[in-house]
Amino acid sequence: MKQMLIPCLMGLTLSATPALAQSPVAPVPEQAGAVLSYEPDFFADYNPQTALDLVSRVPGFDLQGGNGGRGLDSALGNVLIDGRRPSSKAGVTTLLQRLPAATVLKVELIRSPIPGIDMAGQDQVVNVITDRSGGWSGAWNGEGRLFESGRLVPRGEASMTQSSSNATLTLAVNLSAHANGRDQIRQNFDLTNGAELERRIEDRFQERFWDLTPSVGYQRQFDAGHSLRVDARVWAWGFAENRTGLSQDAQAMLLGSAASRSETEAYGTEVSADYDHRLNAAWSLKLTGLQRLTTEDSNDRFINFEASGAIGRVTRIEEAEDEGETVLRMEARRATSPARSRTFILEGAYNFLEGDFDLFEDDGAGEVEVVLPVSDTRVEEHRVNAGVSELWRLSPRWTLDATAAVEVSRIAQTGDAEKERTFTYFKPEATLTWTPREADQIRFSLRRSVGQLSFGDFISSVDVVDDTESLGNPDLEPERTTAAQVEWTRRFWQEGAFTVIVRHEWVEGVLDSVPAGVSGDAPGNLGDGQRSWIEFEVDLPTDRLGVNGGLLALSGRLRDTNVPDPVTGDDRRFRGDEDWRFSLDFRQDLPDWGVAWGFDYSVQGDEDFYRRREFSRTSAARLNLDVFVEKQIWGDMTARLGLDLNGGDAGRERYRWPVSRAIGFPTQLERREQDADGFVTFALRGVF
């Protein structure tokens, strides 16, 4: 089917009626507060160096770079660069970091859908307009992180862009590294009598983590409305972690010890291309293609020692995965009038994952392979998505954006499990935007979406530390979500904005852990569930409060979820969904001194996890606080000193039942407290 998919799409694309493509710098129509423009002077006091600095300071705008998931729709974030939407799954944050602020002419906040502007279903987008006068420009940053363990690791990025009137070439390289350490204590209790059975003191030391990503981007504007953009990147990363631990009884007598080492190496490539062609005043066409390939190999070795020091058991895991994605997309847009446009969308995708999970154990009599079901398999998905959207400017104050789409997919699994299934999903959506005045905007939306399956859930795996296994499930289906949302944004004091969102979701086939086999667990679909939340965001300039040059940003969310439990039948929360979160950020710029300082703090509620015989509740550290100060030292160079405290312990309480959570009460409790290393950062960055 893969061989048939691409030619069919090409044929449909060439025979389809073409659609609206964006010119390199898309003109945005002036329509009743739909577009707010921010010139460089608006950002001057913040000493911005890159386009990311500018976009981050747009009032009431929350940057979203795409989630890297299902097809190109998931890669379409809420940022346009010169009227064009990046198609690479590298993320718009990376692209914005490579654009010097001096090359940006202005930033437009497009608050409601406008005919001729590629909103891609987003409620609002920013359009970064750049200067194409020619010559070389670039941005760079380098930093060192000093961890509590005493290790110093480097990080940095550099990019260069050569621009002319009709072409742009960007070369970039990124290096990131990390060396975090984590100490933790695990206590096991017998709940039948309250006695402490065991205490394990563990130390995790991340020996290395590095990620190197060079990339290149080329954009060319041809005559007669043709334009082409190509982006390519390759990456390689490596990881190694050592773990040691002691096991004691309640009287601190040594029961045993353990040591382990985990290593992973991964490589990948991605190439994406966009071709835009304006055929006439009404029609234009956009073609997009993406190819991504990754390979990853992991090796883990766990050794348990008896109290005497003799080796008790050795467990070894070898895991290999090859993964790929191919996507072709056509968008044909017709501007039926200055207030109305219609877009036809056709997208085809082919995804695969080939994985092999091997488990070996040696209890002193020689190494023996432990054969798990569905541990060597290949999963393939062929998917076609077709739709049509209508954008209608009903009046200067009202806009309707509606889409009708259908998705057909086939998932086939071979190897240890043989299965093939076909799915058809309808995905309608509509957003009605009302702008009663420039300061206020209200959006009503109703949307049905289909989630992305993790192909790794089709393959069995083992957690040696927690002594659990998860069986591969060839019967997995994607979640389907119907969401109704109301969002109100109010702007004030030139730089201030307040947003409140009320949302309710009806989720079909909630993904979680389900009973499998006689006593095991596997990723699977529960019944239908519901998720509701209310969320707010506030950008509060502090000048009128007596703190000049300051901006206080607050955000919070209250969430409620419920779904029938497959073991007990009772309603309970979604797995891994915290019921509340809150963040507080502050930054003050002192342009006369060339100094800025600030902090950010975040905290969230507990998360629940369920298995057939277990219930776990995790809690994040309560003192996740970062503080910084930065100084413009000379020219366009800025120095920054930051402190990441990582204060407080992250916790987990894990209850275990003898047979099932549906029978009786838990008989064991494991309580874990984990402390992560904080670090100090010193960074230099600049542009040229």
XYZ file of C-alpha atoms in Angstrom:
688
model
C 0.000 0.000 0.000
C 2.950 2.321 0.619
C 3.928 1.963 -3.036
C 0.398 2.969 -4.090
C -0.009 5.831 -1.615
C 2.517 8.305 -2.993
C 1.602 7.997 -6.706
C -2.103 8.290 -5.837
C -1.490 11.437 -3.831
C 0.640 12.924 -6.597
C -2.068 12.221 -9.113
C -4.768 13.748 -6.945
C -2.536 16.739 -6.248
C -1.801 17.434 -9.912
C -5.450 17.085 -10.896
C -6.835 19.070 -7.948
C -7.863 22.686 -8.265
C -5.008 24.771 -6.854
C -5.183 26.903 -3.728
C -3.909 29.963 -1.941
C -0.168 29.970 -1.260
C 1.548 32.516 0.902
C 3.907 34.980 -0.646
C 7.245 35.346 1.195
C 5.878 38.314 3.125
C 2.142 37.806 3.308
C 0.108 41.009 3.409
C -2.416 40.875 6.222
C -5.738 42.590 5.562
C -6.845 45.193 8.057
C -10.039 43.874 9.620
C -11.684 45.161 12.807
C -9.045 44.404 15.410
C -8.170 41.026 13.896
C -4.495 42.016 13.544
C -2.320 43.807 16.102
C 1.095 44.980 14.898
C 4.130 45.375 17.148
C 7.037 47.427 15.785
C 10.639 47.050 17.044
C 10.208 50.076 19.332
C 7.640 48.143 21.370
C 10.328 45.595 22.349
C 13.296 47.976 22.682
C 13.365 48.093 26.504
C 13.671 44.286 26.674
C 17.025 44.204 24.842
C 15.828 41.423 22.499
C 18.454 39.560 20.530
C 16.468 36.958 18.622
C 12.996 36.667 17.126
C 12.151 34.296 19.974
C 12.695 37.156 22.436
C 10.231 39.264 20.463
C 7.530 36.618 20.111
C 7.808 35.736 23.805
C 6.906 39.329 24.707
C 3.769 39.617 22.550
C 0.969 40.283 25.063
C -1.606 37.531 25.413
C 0.194 35.121 23.079
C 1.234 31.609 24.106
C 3.854 30.128 21.767
C 3.020 26.611 20.595
C 5.478 24.796 18.375
C 3.414 21.730 17.459
C 3.433 18.436 19.324
C 5.519 16.339 16.919
C 2.738 13.783 16.663
C 0.161 12.742 14.054
C 1.110 13.910 10.532
C 1.903 17.454 9.523
C -1.174 18.829 11.298
C 0.615 18.215 14.597
C 3.720 20.070 13.385
C 1.751 23.200 12.478
C 2.398 25.512 15.403
C 1.059 29.031 15.795
C 3.921 30.985 14.199
C 4.349 32.191 10.628
C 7.666 33.498 9.349
C 7.146 35.926 6.479
C 3.657 34.543 6.058
C 4.842 30.938 5.686
C 4.284 28.125 8.149
C 7.371 25.962 8.872
C 6.712 22.290 8.123
C 9.696 20.772 9.916
C 8.995 18.959 13.174
C 12.114 20.583 14.655
C 9.774 23.209 16.127
C 9.329 26.921 15.596
C 11.181 27.763 18.816
C 14.432 26.581 17.252
C 13.786 28.560 14.061
C 12.981 31.747 15.987
C 16.197 31.430 18.021
C 18.162 31.605 14.754
C 16.649 34.895 13.602
C 18.413 37.991 14.995
C 15.936 40.522 16.361
C 17.573 43.204 14.212
C 16.319 41.427 11.071
C 12.670 41.556 12.205
C 10.646 44.457 10.802
C 7.559 43.790 12.910
C 5.513 41.076 14.593
C 1.831 40.745 13.757
C -0.597 39.060 16.137
C -3.445 37.658 14.035
C -6.232 37.146 16.562
C -8.928 35.639 14.342
C -9.029 33.762 11.020
C -8.542 35.928 7.921
C -9.011 34.797 4.317
C -5.610 34.276 2.734
C -3.776 33.631 6.013
C -2.741 30.067 6.881
C -4.136 29.688 10.411
C -4.143 25.852 10.211
C -6.892 25.596 12.792
C -5.111 27.763 15.375
C -7.134 30.304 17.318
C -4.415 32.915 16.833
C -0.956 33.109 15.247
C 1.931 35.547 15.056
C 3.491 36.502 11.745
C 7.167 37.474 12.018
C 8.060 39.825 9.150
C 11.802 39.864 8.403
C 14.141 42.160 6.521
C 15.403 40.628 3.270
C 17.804 43.413 2.348
C 20.674 40.942 1.917
C 23.967 39.998 3.517
C 24.958 37.706 6.349
C 23.472 37.701 9.825
C 23.523 35.251 12.657
C 22.911 34.412 16.288
C 24.897 32.398 18.802
C 24.741 31.347 22.404
C 26.963 29.287 24.650
C 26.544 28.224 28.229
C 27.996 26.049 30.934
C 25.947 24.280 33.595
C 27.526 23.428 36.927
C 25.578 20.716 38.782
C 25.537 19.951 42.493
C 27.681 16.920 41.748
C 30.460 19.274 40.616
C 30.208 18.372 36.946
C 30.337 21.145 34.337
C 28.659 20.490 30.982
C 28.596 22.713 27.864
C 25.629 23.715 25.715
C 25.352 26.034 22.758
C 24.028 26.909 19.334
C 25.209 28.975 16.390
C 23.438 29.911 13.169
C 24.272 31.970 10.088
C 21.813 33.272 7.503
C 22.625 34.686 4.075
C 19.758 36.666 2.547
C 19.136 38.234 -0.819
C 16.054 39.693 -2.445
C 14.794 36.263 -3.509
C 16.679 33.626 -1.500
C 17.699 32.771 2.066
C 20.209 30.178 3.261
C 20.538 29.251 6.956
C 23.210 27.023 8.478
C 23.001 26.026 12.148
C 24.419 23.633 14.695
C 23.120 22.854 18.187
C 24.828 21.046 21.052
C 23.064 20.225 24.303
C 24.317 18.244 27.279
C 23.140 17.311 30.735
C 24.572 15.658 33.841
C 21.762 15.479 36.345
C 21.930 13.265 39.412
C 19.092 11.922 41.561
C 19.145 10.505 45.062
C 16.159 8.593 46.324
C 14.934 6.532 49.249
C 12.377 3.729 48.873
C 10.618 2.315 51.913
C 8.485 -0.839 51.759
C 5.804 -1.415 54.406
C 3.591 -4.355 55.276
C 0.134 -2.794 55.529
C -1.284 -5.764 57.435
C 0.761 -4.843 60.513
C 2.427 -1.501 59.639
C 5.969 -2.916 59.817
C 8.751 -1.550 57.643
C 10.058 -4.415 55.517
C 12.868 -2.771 53.599
C 14.587 0.540 52.969
C 16.517 1.093 49.761
C 18.921 4.024 49.446
C 19.702 4.694 45.793
C 21.919 7.097 43.892
C 21.507 7.790 40.193
C 24.386 9.452 38.399
C 23.938 10.560 34.797
C 27.352 9.949 33.330
C 26.566 11.681 30.073
C 23.841 13.024 27.896
C 24.661 14.861 24.693
C 22.700 15.817 21.599
C 24.318 17.230 18.451
C 22.072 18.567 15.652
C 23.403 20.324 12.543
C 20.790 21.692 10.142
C 20.367 23.648 6.918
C 17.429 25.605 5.516
C 17.000 27.125 2.065
C 14.180 29.320 0.783
C 13.808 30.652 -2.747
C 11.238 32.951 -4.313
C 10.826 32.442 -8.061
C 8.981 34.483 -10.622
C 5.211 34.275 -11.128
C 4.435 33.521 -7.488
C 6.461 30.314 -7.111
C 8.366 29.710 -3.877
C 10.273 26.788 -2.381
C 11.559 26.039 1.099
C 13.701 23.036 2.080
C 14.827 22.177 5.614
C 17.087 19.312 6.606
C 18.631 18.210 9.872
C 20.507 15.253 11.275
C 21.011 14.439 14.915
C 22.871 12.070 17.163
C 22.566 11.691 20.890
C 23.958 9.463 23.578
C 23.023 8.730 27.166
C 24.620 6.770 30.002
C 23.505 6.447 33.612
C 24.871 4.534 36.586
C 22.817 3.520 39.596
C 23.930 2.132 42.957
C 21.869 1.205 45.982
C 21.786 -0.453 49.408
C 18.932 -2.450 50.913
C 18.414 -2.469 54.682
C 15.828 -3.793 57.094
C 14.061 -1.729 59.774
C 17.086 -2.156 62.108
C 19.478 -0.851 59.384
C 20.934 -4.314 58.836
C 22.263 -4.826 55.328
C 20.035 -7.033 53.195
C 21.863 -6.568 49.919
C 22.957 -4.051 47.326
C 22.504 -3.344 43.646
C 24.266 -1.662 40.752
C 23.165 -0.951 37.212
C 24.212 0.827 34.056
C 22.040 2.038 31.177
C 23.322 3.216 27.790
C 21.466 4.538 24.760
C 22.613 5.830 21.392
C 20.315 7.271 18.739
C 20.618 8.797 15.289
C 18.117 10.445 12.992
C 17.499 12.492 9.867
C 14.644 14.690 8.710
C 14.003 16.472 5.417
C 10.966 18.625 4.695
C 10.040 20.739 1.678
C 7.267 23.241 0.844
C 6.334 24.389 -2.621
C 3.894 27.287 -3.062
C 2.427 28.403 -6.353
C -0.093 31.171 -6.960
C -1.961 30.390 -10.169
C -4.211 33.430 -10.342
C -5.894 35.970 -8.115
C -8.263 33.362 -6.657
C -6.397 30.044 -6.596
C -3.059 28.879 -5.285
C -1.460 25.593 -4.339
C 0.829 24.401 -1.550
C 2.624 21.046 -1.543
C 4.499 19.785 1.508
C 6.566 16.677 2.033
C 8.398 15.287 5.048
C 10.662 12.294 5.571
C 11.983 11.333 9.027
C 14.035 8.284 10.027
C 15.451 7.390 13.457
C 17.305 4.473 14.965
C 17.897 3.820 18.663
C 19.837 1.124 20.538
C 19.786 0.615 24.316
C 21.631 -1.693 26.673
C 20.858 -2.082 30.377
C 22.593 -4.261 32.947
C 21.334 -4.768 36.523
C 23.303 -6.658 39.207
C 21.855 -7.623 42.595
C 24.276 -8.516 45.379
C 23.545 -10.488 48.529
C 24.511 -9.157 51.968
C 27.719 -11.200 51.792
C 28.728 -9.422 48.596
C 28.129 -12.415 46.359
C 26.269 -11.824 43.101
C 22.663 -12.920 43.430
C 21.165 -12.181 40.026
C 22.159 -10.387 36.829
C 19.517 -9.003 34.469
C 20.375 -7.698 31.038
C 18.180 -5.919 28.483
C 18.939 -5.237 24.832
C 16.515 -3.043 22.927
C 16.599 -1.771 19.336
C 14.101 0.387 17.482
C 13.960 1.738 13.929
C 11.250 4.286 13.226
C 10.189 6.298 10.197
C 7.578 8.714 8.927
C 6.723 9.830 5.393
C 4.109 12.539 4.808
C 2.787 14.229 1.664
C 0.285 17.062 1.967
C -1.599 19.205 -0.534
C -3.520 22.372 0.291
C -5.573 24.060 -2.391
C -7.162 27.343 -1.389
C -9.642 29.482 -3.286
C -10.421 33.036 -2.253
C -14.084 33.299 -3.223
C -14.289 36.909 -2.021
C -12.315 39.322 0.170
C -14.270 37.947 3.149
C -14.371 34.270 2.286
C -12.038 31.436 1.295
C -12.207 27.674 0.924
C -9.336 25.228 1.404
C -9.117 21.632 0.197
C -6.668 19.451 2.119
C -5.320 16.018 1.237
C -2.628 14.341 3.332
C -1.155 10.871 3.141
C 1.233 9.356 5.662
C 3.199 6.169 6.186
C 4.639 5.409 9.639
C 6.524 2.383 10.886
C 8.295 1.100 13.975
C 10.386 -2.052 14.053
C 11.367 -3.050 17.568
C 13.176 -5.864 19.306
C 13.185 -6.253 23.110
C 15.403 -9.019 24.563
C 15.535 -9.903 28.272
C 18.203 -12.127 29.855
C 18.591 -13.325 33.445
C 21.398 -15.132 35.249
C 20.849 -16.400 38.814
C 24.236 -18.118 38.955
C 23.449 -21.094 36.748
C 24.148 -19.264 33.471
C 22.374 -16.638 31.438
C 18.937 -17.578 30.132
C 16.754 -15.584 27.771
C 13.312 -14.752 29.128
C 10.934 -14.786 26.182
C 8.196 -12.161 26.354
C 5.170 -12.155 24.059
C 5.179 -9.488 21.346
C 8.804 -8.507 21.952
C 10.002 -8.677 18.315
C 7.585 -6.979 15.958
C 6.995 -4.423 13.236
C 4.085 -1.974 13.200
C 3.043 -0.049 10.083
C 0.386 2.587 9.569
C -0.930 3.928 6.263
C -3.164 6.958 6.672
C -5.050 9.301 4.333
C -6.766 12.448 5.565
C -9.030 14.521 3.308
C -10.963 17.614 4.227
C -12.374 20.959 3.208
C -12.462 24.092 5.336
C -14.466 27.260 4.939
C -13.356 30.598 6.337
C -16.084 33.223 6.354
C -15.810 36.776 7.595
C -19.477 37.136 8.545
C -19.095 40.786 9.576
C -16.319 43.081 10.798
C -16.844 41.552 14.280
C -17.684 37.899 13.550
C -15.648 35.167 11.827
C -16.498 31.506 11.240
C -13.850 28.883 10.502
C -15.301 25.406 9.851
C -13.732 22.162 8.616
C -15.137 18.798 7.566
C -12.527 16.022 7.327
C -12.360 12.252 7.193
C -9.412 10.011 8.033
C -8.909 6.444 6.845
C -6.015 4.421 8.251
C -4.732 0.876 8.243
C -2.522 -0.473 11.045
C -0.718 -3.756 10.441
C 1.505 -5.631 12.885
C 3.833 -8.510 11.989
C 6.382 -10.609 13.851
C 5.413 -12.010 17.254
C 1.870 -10.706 16.708
C 0.021 -10.703 13.390
C -2.900 -8.324 13.031
C -4.334 -5.845 10.536
C -7.115 -3.334 11.166
C -8.752 -0.468 9.285
C -10.204 2.650 10.920
C -12.363 5.459 9.583
C -12.866 8.633 11.610
C -14.792 11.820 10.878
C -13.138 14.971 12.225
C -15.359 18.057 11.979
C -14.456 21.295 13.709
C -15.743 24.855 13.892
C -14.587 28.065 15.563
C -16.706 31.200 15.857
C -14.760 34.331 16.796
C -16.402 37.499 18.105
C -14.426 40.725 18.507
C -16.861 43.213 20.063
C -14.066 45.758 20.520
C -10.304 45.817 20.026
C -9.650 45.050 23.692
C -11.921 41.989 23.836
C -12.243 38.769 21.909
C -14.351 35.656 22.540
C -13.903 32.351 20.699
C -16.370 29.463 20.672
C -15.074 26.174 19.265
C -16.239 22.600 18.803
C -13.696 20.081 17.541
C -13.282 16.344 17.086
C -9.727 15.000 16.898
C -7.929 11.662 16.759
C -4.903 11.014 18.978
C -1.543 9.604 17.933
C -0.720 6.079 19.040
C 2.710 5.393 20.509
C 3.974 2.475 18.460
C 6.185 1.501 21.387
C 3.008 0.357 23.167
C 2.718 -2.461 20.621
C 5.972 -3.966 21.962
C 6.471 -5.639 25.348
C 8.811 -4.034 27.886
C 10.083 -4.565 31.451
C 10.843 -2.152 34.303
C 13.472 -3.971 36.348
C 13.608 -1.388 39.143
C 9.846 -1.439 39.777
C 9.651 -5.166 38.974
C 6.831 -4.727 36.454
C 6.272 -5.662 32.845
C 4.028 -4.224 30.160
C 2.921 -6.548 27.379
C 2.625 -5.360 23.791
C -0.983 -4.929 22.696
C -1.847 -5.392 18.991
C -5.450 -4.288 19.678
C -4.662 -0.658 20.513
C -6.855 2.050 19.007
C -6.265 5.834 18.978
C -8.200 8.038 21.358
C -11.009 10.106 19.841
C -11.811 13.414 21.504
C -14.712 15.793 21.013
C -13.960 19.125 22.689
C -16.139 22.181 23.322
C -14.320 25.348 24.387
C -14.997 28.993 25.163
C -12.069 31.416 25.398
C -12.159 35.081 26.369
C -9.188 37.450 26.058
C -9.108 41.002 27.429
C -6.218 43.373 26.680
C -5.289 46.283 28.912
C -2.492 48.763 29.671
C -0.888 48.280 26.222
C 1.172 45.265 27.329
C -1.360 43.516 29.555
C -3.669 40.648 28.707
C -6.022 38.337 30.563
C -7.294 35.041 29.111
C -9.704 32.532 30.571
C -10.563 29.194 28.921
C -13.388 26.827 29.817
C -13.191 23.441 28.094
C -14.954 20.088 28.224
C -13.865 16.936 26.400
C -15.655 13.684 25.649
C -12.928 11.058 25.130
C -13.610 7.718 23.459
C -11.238 4.813 24.072
C -9.134 6.453 26.795
C -5.558 5.114 26.619
C -4.262 3.604 29.852
C -3.058 0.312 31.316
C -5.489 -2.631 31.103
C -5.363 -6.206 32.458
C -3.717 -8.649 30.035
C -3.399 -12.410 30.247
C -3.724 -14.171 33.578
C -2.017 -11.569 35.760
C -0.281 -9.043 33.505
C -0.827 -5.509 32.263
C -0.668 -3.894 28.835
C -1.342 -0.507 27.252
C -4.950 -0.494 26.111
C -8.206 1.360 25.665
C -10.609 1.892 28.543
C -14.200 2.962 28.067
C -15.344 6.497 27.362
C -14.264 9.261 29.717
C -14.665 12.983 30.243
C -12.204 15.760 30.974
C -13.109 19.317 32.042
C -10.964 22.255 32.961
C -10.846 25.986 33.505
C -7.600 27.785 32.750
C -6.368 31.361 33.043
C -3.339 33.364 31.921
C -2.455 36.910 32.958
C 0.295 39.195 31.632
C 0.428 42.071 34.110
C 2.728 45.059 33.467
C 3.896 46.382 36.813
C 4.705 50.004 35.869
C 1.371 51.216 37.276
C 2.059 49.224 40.425
C 5.294 51.114 41.072
C 7.758 48.607 39.573
C 8.962 50.093 36.285
C 9.892 47.774 33.423
C 8.387 44.701 35.056
C 6.041 42.058 33.709
C 4.315 39.527 35.947
C 2.893 36.448 34.224
C 0.547 34.105 36.049
C -1.203 30.995 34.783
C -3.247 28.266 36.382
C -5.532 25.352 35.607
C -8.136 23.357 37.488
C -8.988 20.024 35.864
C -11.406 17.188 36.537
C -11.350 13.832 34.764
C -13.262 10.594 35.095
C -13.296 7.241 33.320
C -14.509 3.756 34.342
C -11.715 1.666 35.865
C -11.268 -1.646 33.954
C -10.422 -3.515 37.185
C -12.913 -2.191 39.763
C -15.569 -0.694 37.488
C -15.570 2.513 39.552
C -15.050 5.981 38.058
C -11.586 7.407 38.621
C -9.160 9.993 37.228
C -7.300 9.760 33.935
C -3.839 8.320 34.259
C -1.140 10.978 34.562
C -3.519 13.981 34.530
C -2.831 16.322 37.435
C -5.955 18.068 38.731
C -4.322 21.498 39.134
C -1.216 23.471 38.216
C 0.049 27.015 38.733
C 3.001 29.064 37.489
C 4.360 32.508 38.333
C 6.962 34.294 36.196
C 8.444 37.740 36.678
C 10.929 39.759 34.659
C 12.111 43.333 35.137
C 14.129 45.142 32.469
C 16.284 48.123 33.482
C 17.380 49.528 30.103
C 19.359 52.428 31.574
C 21.653 49.892 33.236
C 21.437 47.254 30.510
C 20.274 44.783 33.156
C 17.326 42.413 33.508
C 16.457 40.004 36.286
C 13.599 37.687 37.137
C 12.371 34.328 38.295
C 9.864 31.626 37.406
C 8.096 29.240 39.726
C 5.760 26.353 38.980
C 3.878 23.795 41.028
C 1.279 21.165 40.214
C -1.000 18.603 41.789
C -0.507 14.861 42.084
C -0.792 12.345 39.248
C -2.361 8.884 39.495
C -1.264 5.664 37.755
C -3.074 2.330 37.684
C -2.223 -1.301 37.024
C -4.110 -4.532 37.714
C -2.482 -4.997 41.140
C -1.140 -1.506 41.793
C -2.121 2.091 42.366
C 0.512 4.850 42.433
C 0.277 8.547 43.190
C 3.225 10.781 42.281
C 3.860 14.303 43.524
C 6.204 16.821 41.928
C 8.742 18.829 43.901
C 7.117 21.874 45.469
C 10.065 24.254 45.022
C 10.695 24.338 41.269
C 12.205 27.827 41.249
C 14.572 29.405 38.709
C 16.141 32.854 39.147
C 18.337 34.789 36.739
C 20.095 38.067 36.087
C 21.463 39.175 32.720
C 23.599 42.098 31.633
C 24.358 43.589 28.247
C 28.134 43.711 28.449
C 29.104 45.212 25.100
C 27.552 45.631 21.694
C 25.001 42.908 21.105
C 26.474 40.501 23.632
C 24.573 39.586 26.782
C 25.784 37.608 29.802
C 23.344 35.641 31.940
C 23.684 33.975 35.328
C 20.936 31.572 36.370
C 20.176 29.310 39.300
C 17.855 26.301 39.024
C 17.044 25.283 42.587
C 15.051 22.064 42.031
C 14.109 22.340 45.689
C 12.051 19.811 47.567
C 11.547 16.116 46.966
C 9.421 14.461 44.338
C 7.398 11.662 45.913
C 5.476 8.528 45.053
C 3.228 6.225 47.042
C 2.719 2.825 45.434
C 0.071 0.468 46.824
C 0.098 -3.231 45.871
C -2.613 -5.876 46.113
C -1.941 -9.662 46.227
C -4.177 -10.490 43.249
C -6.229 -7.535 41.989
C -7.363 -4.067 43.059
C -10.900 -5.413 42.774
C -10.308 -7.866 45.626
C -9.707 -6.809 49.210
C -7.243 -4.191 50.358
C -3.602 -3.417 49.501
C -1.091 -5.364 51.567
C 2.104 -3.462 50.696
C 3.089 0.169 50.357
C 6.245 1.536 48.768
C 7.009 5.165 49.594
C 9.638 6.928 47.490
C 11.303 10.326 47.917
C 13.534 11.612 45.142
C 15.836 14.631 45.103
C 17.152 15.988 41.778
C 20.331 18.057 41.426
C 20.082 21.807 41.052
C 22.526 23.666 38.839
C 24.042 27.063 38.084
C 24.132 28.373 34.517
C 26.480 30.934 33.024
C 25.649 31.904 29.447
C 26.788 34.313 26.762
C 24.742 35.097 23.674
C 24.899 37.546 20.834
C 24.019 38.341 17.235
C 25.938 39.578 14.211
